[in-house]
PDB file of C-alpha atoms in Angstrom:
ATOM      1  CA  ASP A   1     -37.033 -84.347 -48.590  1.00  0.00           C
ATOM      2  CA  ALA A   2     -34.868 -84.218 -45.487  1.00  0.00           C
ATOM      3  CA  LYS A   3     -34.653 -80.525 -44.594  1.00  0.00           C
ATOM      4  CA  THR A   4     -31.987 -78.416 -42.951  1.00  0.00           C
ATOM      5  CA  THR A   5     -31.944 -74.744 -41.961  1.00  0.00           C
ATOM      6  CA  GLN A   6     -28.797 -72.627 -41.944  1.00  0.00           C
ATOM      7  CA  PRO A   7     -28.097 -68.899 -41.626  1.00  0.00           C
ATOM      8  CA  ASN A   8     -27.642 -67.237 -45.003  1.00  0.00           C
ATOM      9  CA  SER A   9     -24.278 -65.725 -44.140  1.00  0.00           C
ATOM     10  CA  MET A  10     -21.665 -65.410 -41.420  1.00  0.00           C
ATOM     11  CA  GLU A  11     -18.473 -63.457 -40.970  1.00  0.00           C
ATOM     12  CA  SER A  12     -15.285 -64.418 -39.237  1.00  0.00           C
ATOM     13  CA  ASN A  13     -11.842 -63.002 -38.634  1.00  0.00           C
ATOM     14  CA  GLU A  14      -8.791 -64.872 -39.834  1.00  0.00           C
ATOM     15  CA  GLU A  15      -7.182 -67.160 -37.244  1.00  0.00           C
ATOM     16  CA  GLU A  16     -10.345 -67.230 -35.103  1.00  0.00           C
ATOM     17  CA  PRO A  17     -12.696 -70.200 -34.608  1.00  0.00           C
ATOM     18  CA  VAL A  18     -15.945 -70.341 -36.561  1.00  0.00           C
ATOM     19  CA  HIS A  19     -19.114 -72.132 -35.497  1.00  0.00           C
ATOM     20  CA  LEU A  20     -21.558 -72.794 -38.330  1.00  0.00           C
ATOM     21  CA  PRO A  21     -24.976 -73.932 -37.067  1.00  0.00           C
ATOM     22  CA  CYS A  22     -27.495 -76.196 -38.763  1.00  0.00           C
ATOM     23  CA  ASN A  23     -31.000 -77.152 -37.649  1.00  0.00           C
ATOM     24  CA  HIS A  24     -32.506 -80.447 -38.773  1.00  0.00           C
ATOM     25  CA  SER A  25     -35.490 -80.992 -36.500  1.00  0.00           C
ATOM     26  CA  THR A  26     -37.078 -83.644 -38.744  1.00  0.00           C
ATOM     27  CA  ILE A  27     -34.015 -85.890 -38.778  1.00  0.00           C
ATOM     28  CA  SER A  28     -34.657 -89.618 -38.556  1.00  0.00           C
ATOM     29  CA  GLY A  29     -32.730 -91.913 -36.256  1.00  0.00           C
ATOM     30  CA  THR A  30     -30.545 -93.365 -38.981  1.00  0.00           C
ATOM     31  CA  ASP A  31     -29.927 -90.215 -41.046  1.00  0.00           C
ATOM     32  CA  TYR A  32     -26.334 -89.063 -41.331  1.00  0.00           C
ATOM     33  CA  ILE A  33     -25.355 -85.385 -41.151  1.00  0.00           C
ATOM     34  CA  HIS A  34     -22.968 -84.406 -43.929  1.00  0.00           C
ATOM     35  CA  TRP A  35     -21.182 -81.110 -44.523  1.00  0.00           C
ATOM     36  CA  TYR A  36     -19.830 -79.991 -47.852  1.00  0.00           C
ATOM     37  CA  ARG A  37     -18.408 -76.637 -48.857  1.00  0.00           C
ATOM     38  CA  GLN A  38     -18.080 -74.875 -52.175  1.00  0.00           C
ATOM     39  CA  LEU A  39     -15.272 -72.416 -52.739  1.00  0.00           C
ATOM     40  CA  PRO A  40     -15.840 -69.716 -55.350  1.00  0.00           C
ATOM     41  CA  SER A  41     -15.905 -71.097 -58.906  1.00  0.00           C
ATOM     42  CA  GLN A  42     -15.192 -74.648 -57.740  1.00  0.00           C
ATOM     43  CA  GLY A  43     -17.103 -77.854 -57.222  1.00  0.00           C
ATOM     44  CA  PRO A  44     -18.325 -78.822 -53.769  1.00  0.00           C
ATOM     45  CA  GLU A  45     -15.856 -80.462 -51.419  1.00  0.00           C
ATOM     46  CA  TYR A  46     -16.617 -82.958 -48.661  1.00  0.00           C
ATOM     47  CA  VAL A  47     -15.842 -81.637 -45.184  1.00  0.00           C
ATOM     48  CA  ILE A  48     -17.104 -84.067 -42.562  1.00  0.00           C
ATOM     49  CA  HIS A  49     -20.029 -86.265 -41.576  1.00  0.00           C
ATOM     50  CA  GLY A  50     -21.438 -87.896 -38.463  1.00  0.00           C
ATOM     51  CA  LEU A  51     -24.346 -89.836 -37.020  1.00  0.00           C
ATOM     52  CA  THR A  52     -24.560 -89.344 -33.257  1.00  0.00           C
ATOM     53  CA  SER A  53     -21.124 -88.720 -31.784  1.00  0.00           C
ATOM     54  CA  ASN A  54     -18.964 -85.668 -32.316  1.00  0.00           C
ATOM     55  CA  VAL A  55     -16.423 -86.125 -35.087  1.00  0.00           C
ATOM     56  CA  ASN A  56     -13.028 -84.602 -35.817  1.00  0.00           C
ATOM     57  CA  ASN A  57     -10.890 -84.641 -38.918  1.00  0.00           C
ATOM     58  CA  ARG A  58      -8.060 -82.555 -40.320  1.00  0.00           C
ATOM     59  CA  MET A  59     -10.466 -79.995 -41.773  1.00  0.00           C
ATOM     60  CA  ALA A  60     -13.030 -79.461 -39.042  1.00  0.00           C
ATOM     61  CA  SER A  61     -15.030 -80.785 -36.114  1.00  0.00           C
ATOM     62  CA  LEU A  62     -18.701 -81.678 -36.062  1.00  0.00           C
ATOM     63  CA  ALA A  63     -20.657 -81.269 -32.851  1.00  0.00           C
ATOM     64  CA  ILE A  64     -24.038 -83.024 -32.850  1.00  0.00           C
ATOM     65  CA  ALA A  65     -26.704 -82.164 -30.294  1.00  0.00           C
ATOM     66  CA  GLU A  66     -27.853 -84.927 -28.002  1.00  0.00           C
ATOM     67  CA  ASP A  67     -31.339 -84.942 -29.568  1.00  0.00           C
ATOM     68  CA  ARG A  68     -29.739 -84.738 -33.043  1.00  0.00           C
ATOM     69  CA  LYS A  69     -32.044 -81.907 -34.062  1.00  0.00           C
ATOM     70  CA  SER A  70     -29.107 -79.599 -34.645  1.00  0.00           C
ATOM     71  CA  SER A  71     -25.396 -79.692 -35.329  1.00  0.00           C
ATOM     72  CA  THR A  72     -22.481 -77.277 -35.548  1.00  0.00           C
ATOM     73  CA  LEU A  73     -19.539 -77.334 -37.895  1.00  0.00           C
ATOM     74  CA  ILE A  74     -16.452 -75.940 -36.195  1.00  0.00           C
ATOM     75  CA  LEU A  75     -13.477 -74.541 -38.038  1.00  0.00           C
ATOM     76  CA  HIS A  76     -10.845 -74.156 -35.352  1.00  0.00           C
ATOM     77  CA  ARG A  77      -8.793 -71.413 -37.010  1.00  0.00           C
ATOM     78  CA  ALA A  78     -10.369 -69.796 -40.024  1.00  0.00           C
ATOM     79  CA  THR A  79      -8.113 -68.939 -42.947  1.00  0.00           C
ATOM     80  CA  LEU A  80      -8.881 -66.864 -46.018  1.00  0.00           C
ATOM     81  CA  ARG A  81      -9.086 -70.120 -47.947  1.00  0.00           C
ATOM     82  CA  ASP A  82     -12.058 -71.177 -45.810  1.00  0.00           C
ATOM     83  CA  ALA A  83     -14.265 -68.496 -47.371  1.00  0.00           C
ATOM     84  CA  ALA A  84     -16.951 -70.579 -49.056  1.00  0.00           C
ATOM     85  CA  VAL A  85     -20.588 -71.627 -48.966  1.00  0.00           C
ATOM     86  CA  TYR A  86     -21.074 -74.373 -46.391  1.00  0.00           C
ATOM     87  CA  TYR A  87     -23.861 -76.874 -46.887  1.00  0.00           C
ATOM     88  CA  CYS A  88     -25.359 -79.038 -44.150  1.00  0.00           C
ATOM     89  CA  ILE A  89     -27.049 -82.061 -45.745  1.00  0.00           C
ATOM     90  CA  LEU A  90     -28.959 -85.001 -44.328  1.00  0.00           C
ATOM     91  CA  MET A  91     -28.119 -88.277 -45.976  1.00  0.00           C
ATOM     92  CA  VAL A  92     -31.263 -90.329 -45.683  1.00  0.00           C
ATOM     93  CA  ARG A  93     -30.554 -93.961 -44.996  1.00  0.00           C
ATOM     94  CA  GLY A  94     -31.787 -96.114 -47.823  1.00  0.00           C
ATOM     95  CA  SER A  95     -31.642 -93.301 -50.331  1.00  0.00           C
ATOM     96  CA  GLN A  96     -29.689 -93.604 -53.527  1.00  0.00           C
ATOM     97  CA  GLY A  97     -27.176 -91.162 -52.130  1.00  0.00           C
ATOM     98  CA  ASN A  98     -28.047 -88.074 -54.156  1.00  0.00           C
ATOM     99  CA  LEU A  99     -27.292 -84.986 -52.107  1.00  0.00           C
ATOM    100  CA  ILE A 100     -30.042 -82.431 -51.490  1.00  0.00           C
ATOM    101  CA  PHE A 101     -28.362 -79.042 -51.271  1.00  0.00           C
ATOM    102  CA  GLY A 102     -30.082 -76.113 -49.583  1.00  0.00           C
ATOM    103  CA  LYS A 103     -28.884 -72.523 -49.819  1.00  0.00           C
ATOM    104  CA  GLY A 104     -26.089 -73.062 -47.310  1.00  0.00           C
ATOM    105  CA  THR A 105     -24.193 -70.470 -45.265  1.00  0.00           C
ATOM    106  CA  LYS A 106     -21.864 -68.109 -47.054  1.00  0.00           C
ATOM    107  CA  LEU A 107     -18.826 -67.652 -44.823  1.00  0.00           C
ATOM    108  CA  SER A 108     -16.692 -64.553 -45.266  1.00  0.00           C
ATOM    109  CA  VAL A 109     -13.270 -64.430 -43.618  1.00  0.00           C
ATOM    110  CA  LYS A 110     -11.663 -61.063 -42.918  1.00  0.00           C
ATOM    111  CA  PRO A 111      -7.887 -60.672 -42.706  1.00  0.00           C
TER     112      PRO A 111
ATOM    113  CA  ASN B   1      -4.401 -90.247 -57.814  1.00  0.00           C
ATOM    114  CA  ALA B   2      -6.271 -87.900 -60.120  1.00  0.00           C
ATOM    115  CA  GLY B   3      -9.540 -86.455 -58.905  1.00  0.00           C
ATOM    116  CA  VAL B   4     -12.783 -86.253 -60.824  1.00  0.00           C
ATOM    117  CA  MET B   5     -12.199 -84.694 -64.214  1.00  0.00           C
ATOM    118  CA  GLN B   6     -14.721 -82.818 -66.284  1.00  0.00           C
ATOM    119  CA  ASN B   7     -14.376 -81.413 -69.745  1.00  0.00           C
ATOM    120  CA  PRO B   8     -14.761 -79.042 -71.235  1.00  0.00           C
ATOM    121  CA  ARG B   9     -14.483 -76.579 -68.369  1.00  0.00           C
ATOM    122  CA  HIS B  10     -16.329 -73.950 -70.386  1.00  0.00           C
ATOM    123  CA  LEU B  11     -18.721 -74.529 -73.263  1.00  0.00           C
ATOM    124  CA  VAL B  12     -20.512 -71.973 -75.392  1.00  0.00           C
ATOM    125  CA  ARG B  13     -23.426 -73.042 -77.547  1.00  0.00           C
ATOM    126  CA  ARG B  14     -26.038 -71.247 -79.615  1.00  0.00           C
ATOM    127  CA  ARG B  15     -29.695 -71.973 -79.090  1.00  0.00           C
ATOM    128  CA  GLY B  16     -30.693 -75.199 -80.805  1.00  0.00           C
ATOM    129  CA  GLN B  17     -27.239 -76.792 -80.727  1.00  0.00           C
ATOM    130  CA  GLU B  18     -26.232 -79.844 -78.721  1.00  0.00           C
ATOM    131  CA  ALA B  19     -24.024 -79.812 -75.642  1.00  0.00           C
ATOM    132  CA  ARG B  20     -21.991 -82.818 -74.505  1.00  0.00           C
ATOM    133  CA  LEU B  21     -20.437 -82.745 -71.070  1.00  0.00           C
ATOM    134  CA  ARG B  22     -17.944 -85.390 -70.000  1.00  0.00           C
ATOM    135  CA  CYS B  23     -17.050 -86.692 -66.582  1.00  0.00           C
ATOM    136  CA  SER B  24     -14.263 -89.094 -65.706  1.00  0.00           C
ATOM    137  CA  PRO B  25     -14.713 -90.420 -62.173  1.00  0.00           C
ATOM    138  CA  MET B  26     -11.914 -91.049 -59.734  1.00  0.00           C
ATOM    139  CA  LYS B  27     -10.006 -94.259 -60.254  1.00  0.00           C
ATOM    140  CA  GLY B  28     -11.906 -97.167 -58.780  1.00  0.00           C
ATOM    141  CA  HIS B  29     -15.213 -95.289 -58.556  1.00  0.00           C
ATOM    142  CA  SER B  30     -18.143 -96.809 -60.389  1.00  0.00           C
ATOM    143  CA  HIS B  31     -20.904 -94.438 -59.282  1.00  0.00           C
ATOM    144  CA  VAL B  32     -21.483 -91.067 -60.911  1.00  0.00           C
ATOM    145  CA  TYR B  33     -23.887 -88.266 -59.993  1.00  0.00           C
ATOM    146  CA  TRP B  34     -24.685 -85.174 -62.050  1.00  0.00           C
ATOM    147  CA  TYR B  35     -25.833 -81.900 -60.502  1.00  0.00           C
ATOM    148  CA  ARG B  36     -26.795 -78.553 -62.019  1.00  0.00           C
ATOM    149  CA  GLN B  37     -26.251 -75.150 -60.475  1.00  0.00           C
ATOM    150  CA  LEU B  38     -28.206 -72.307 -62.020  1.00  0.00           C
ATOM    151  CA  PRO B  39     -26.818 -68.784 -61.540  1.00  0.00           C
ATOM    152  CA  GLU B  40     -27.169 -67.625 -57.916  1.00  0.00           C
ATOM    153  CA  GLU B  41     -28.856 -70.881 -56.899  1.00  0.00           C
ATOM    154  CA  GLY B  42     -27.912 -74.053 -55.073  1.00  0.00           C
ATOM    155  CA  LEU B  43     -27.000 -77.350 -56.655  1.00  0.00           C
ATOM    156  CA  LYS B  44     -29.800 -79.618 -57.809  1.00  0.00           C
ATOM    157  CA  PHE B  45     -29.458 -83.346 -58.311  1.00  0.00           C
ATOM    158  CA  MET B  46     -30.082 -84.537 -61.841  1.00  0.00           C
ATOM    159  CA  VAL B  47     -29.140 -88.179 -62.286  1.00  0.00           C
ATOM    160  CA  TYR B  48     -27.289 -91.076 -60.640  1.00  0.00           C
ATOM    161  CA  LEU B  49     -25.586 -93.710 -62.750  1.00  0.00           C
ATOM    162  CA  GLN B  50     -23.563 -96.821 -62.280  1.00  0.00           C
ATOM    163  CA  LYS B  51     -21.635 -98.459 -65.095  1.00  0.00           C
ATOM    164  CA  GLU B  52     -24.118 -99.090 -67.933  1.00  0.00           C
ATOM    165  CA  ASN B  53     -27.122 -98.366 -65.685  1.00  0.00           C
ATOM    166  CA  ILE B  54     -29.228 -95.345 -64.807  1.00  0.00           C
ATOM    167  CA  ILE B  55     -30.186 -95.789 -61.168  1.00  0.00           C
ATOM    168  CA  ASP B  56     -32.112 -92.582 -60.475  1.00  0.00           C
ATOM    169  CA  GLU B  57     -33.007 -89.915 -63.019  1.00  0.00           C
ATOM    170  CA  SER B  58     -35.688 -88.207 -60.972  1.00  0.00           C
ATOM    171  CA  GLY B  59     -33.957 -84.824 -61.277  1.00  0.00           C
ATOM    172  CA  MET B  60     -33.547 -84.862 -65.044  1.00  0.00           C
ATOM    173  CA  PRO B  61     -35.779 -82.649 -67.178  1.00  0.00           C
ATOM    174  CA  LYS B  62     -38.153 -84.862 -69.130  1.00  0.00           C
ATOM    175  CA  GLU B  63     -37.051 -83.648 -72.536  1.00  0.00           C
ATOM    176  CA  ARG B  64     -33.749 -82.894 -74.281  1.00  0.00           C
ATOM    177  CA  PHE B  65     -31.541 -84.225 -71.439  1.00  0.00           C
ATOM    178  CA  SER B  66     -29.932 -87.650 -71.330  1.00  0.00           C
ATOM    179  CA  ALA B  67     -27.051 -89.269 -69.510  1.00  0.00           C
ATOM    180  CA  GLU B  68     -24.972 -92.388 -69.900  1.00  0.00           C
ATOM    181  CA  PHE B  69     -22.070 -94.098 -68.193  1.00  0.00           C
ATOM    182  CA  PRO B  70     -20.715 -96.743 -70.553  1.00  0.00           C
ATOM    183  CA  LYS B  71     -18.619 -99.715 -69.578  1.00  0.00           C
ATOM    184  CA  GLU B  72     -15.566 -97.953 -70.986  1.00  0.00           C
ATOM    185  CA  GLY B  73     -14.985 -94.234 -71.039  1.00  0.00           C
ATOM    186  CA  PRO B  74     -16.417 -91.229 -69.264  1.00  0.00           C
ATOM    187  CA  SER B  75     -19.955 -90.476 -68.245  1.00  0.00           C
ATOM    188  CA  ILE B  76     -21.699 -88.163 -70.704  1.00  0.00           C
ATOM    189  CA  LEU B  77     -24.453 -85.652 -70.005  1.00  0.00           C
ATOM    190  CA  ARG B  78     -26.079 -84.675 -73.270  1.00  0.00           C
ATOM    191  CA  ILE B  79     -28.360 -81.705 -73.795  1.00  0.00           C
ATOM    192  CA  GLN B  80     -30.088 -81.488 -77.136  1.00  0.00           C
ATOM    193  CA  GLN B  81     -31.452 -78.288 -78.680  1.00  0.00           C
ATOM    194  CA  VAL B  82     -30.120 -76.104 -75.888  1.00  0.00           C
ATOM    195  CA  VAL B  83     -32.059 -73.055 -74.716  1.00  0.00           C
ATOM    196  CA  ARG B  84     -30.867 -70.021 -72.746  1.00  0.00           C
ATOM    197  CA  GLY B  85     -32.302 -71.482 -69.550  1.00  0.00           C
ATOM    198  CA  ASP B  86     -29.805 -74.349 -69.795  1.00  0.00           C
ATOM    199  CA  SER B  87     -26.970 -71.921 -69.022  1.00  0.00           C
ATOM    200  CA  ALA B  88     -25.556 -73.170 -65.744  1.00  0.00           C
ATOM    201  CA  ALA B  89     -22.640 -74.938 -64.096  1.00  0.00           C
ATOM    202  CA  TYR B  90     -22.883 -78.708 -64.357  1.00  0.00           C
ATOM    203  CA  PHE B  91     -21.004 -80.735 -61.773  1.00  0.00           C
ATOM    204  CA  CYS B  92     -20.417 -84.412 -61.628  1.00  0.00           C
ATOM    205  CA  ALA B  93     -19.404 -86.372 -58.558  1.00  0.00           C
ATOM    206  CA  SER B  94     -18.188 -89.908 -58.121  1.00  0.00           C
ATOM    207  CA  SER B  95     -18.223 -92.311 -55.215  1.00  0.00           C
ATOM    208  CA  PRO B  96     -16.732 -95.736 -54.495  1.00  0.00           C
ATOM    209  CA  PRO B  97     -18.492 -98.974 -55.501  1.00  0.00           C
ATOM    210  CA  ARG B  98     -20.721 -99.126 -52.433  1.00  0.00           C
ATOM    211  CA  GLY B  99     -22.384 -95.882 -53.523  1.00  0.00           C
ATOM    212  CA  GLY B 100     -25.392 -94.733 -51.560  1.00  0.00           C
ATOM    213  CA  MET B 101     -24.154 -93.233 -48.316  1.00  0.00           C
ATOM    214  CA  GLU B 102     -20.574 -92.824 -49.457  1.00  0.00           C
ATOM    215  CA  THR B 103     -18.771 -89.489 -49.655  1.00  0.00           C
ATOM    216  CA  GLN B 104     -19.030 -87.894 -53.075  1.00  0.00           C
ATOM    217  CA  TYR B 105     -16.022 -86.339 -54.783  1.00  0.00           C
ATOM    218  CA  PHE B 106     -16.865 -83.508 -57.126  1.00  0.00           C
ATOM    219  CA  GLY B 107     -15.235 -82.342 -60.306  1.00  0.00           C
ATOM    220  CA  PRO B 108     -14.516 -78.696 -61.149  1.00  0.00           C
ATOM    221  CA  GLY B 109     -17.642 -78.387 -63.252  1.00  0.00           C
ATOM    222  CA  THR B 110     -18.514 -77.427 -66.804  1.00  0.00           C
ATOM    223  CA  ARG B 111     -19.888 -73.937 -67.262  1.00  0.00           C
ATOM    224  CA  LEU B 112     -22.347 -73.908 -70.125  1.00  0.00           C
ATOM    225  CA  LEU B 113     -23.339 -70.640 -71.724  1.00  0.00           C
ATOM    226  CA  VAL B 114     -26.116 -70.639 -74.278  1.00  0.00           C
ATOM    227  CA  LEU B 115     -26.217 -67.591 -76.539  1.00  0.00           C
TER     228      LEU B 115
END
């Protein structure tokens, strides 16, 4: 199984940027890096994904290290609604597409 | 454009009864995935289906669990003779026809409680 390592928890203040790290040292050249988040009592929600280049969308930015062994999800201005568990997942090329969830990072946002 | 719908949202069963969980994918999506989340644990893949076909059931328990995605109607996850250890949140996700590497859109889940 493609494996990722994330901190168990992080804290942030509202309106400040948040950088959520993920290590994936065994990543293969064609594996995509996906991020999902799960708000309390809800189903997971897609956040962003990338392959080699940094990516931006309306929710977040994804910064991928040059060697691809790590990546960082960036929330530019955390809101209370961003409090969730964030999962960094490798999508193995050629797989059926089933997501392998680790324990993720529980993000707390303080007002 | 409605998202992924699951029903019921909450289901209570006594040991030995059957549980049927339904999932209606997003419009235009023909790929469905089921995941289970035990209390205080992460989500675990169970099964991947396309219309009328089971593509990957490597995460399904060998006994009592089955899944289908008929040509018409929702996908069904069926648990026979439920036990307390089946108590969990069951999520389904759908993706567009290409499947595989596509983004998955999750439903709100069905929370099963076995008494």
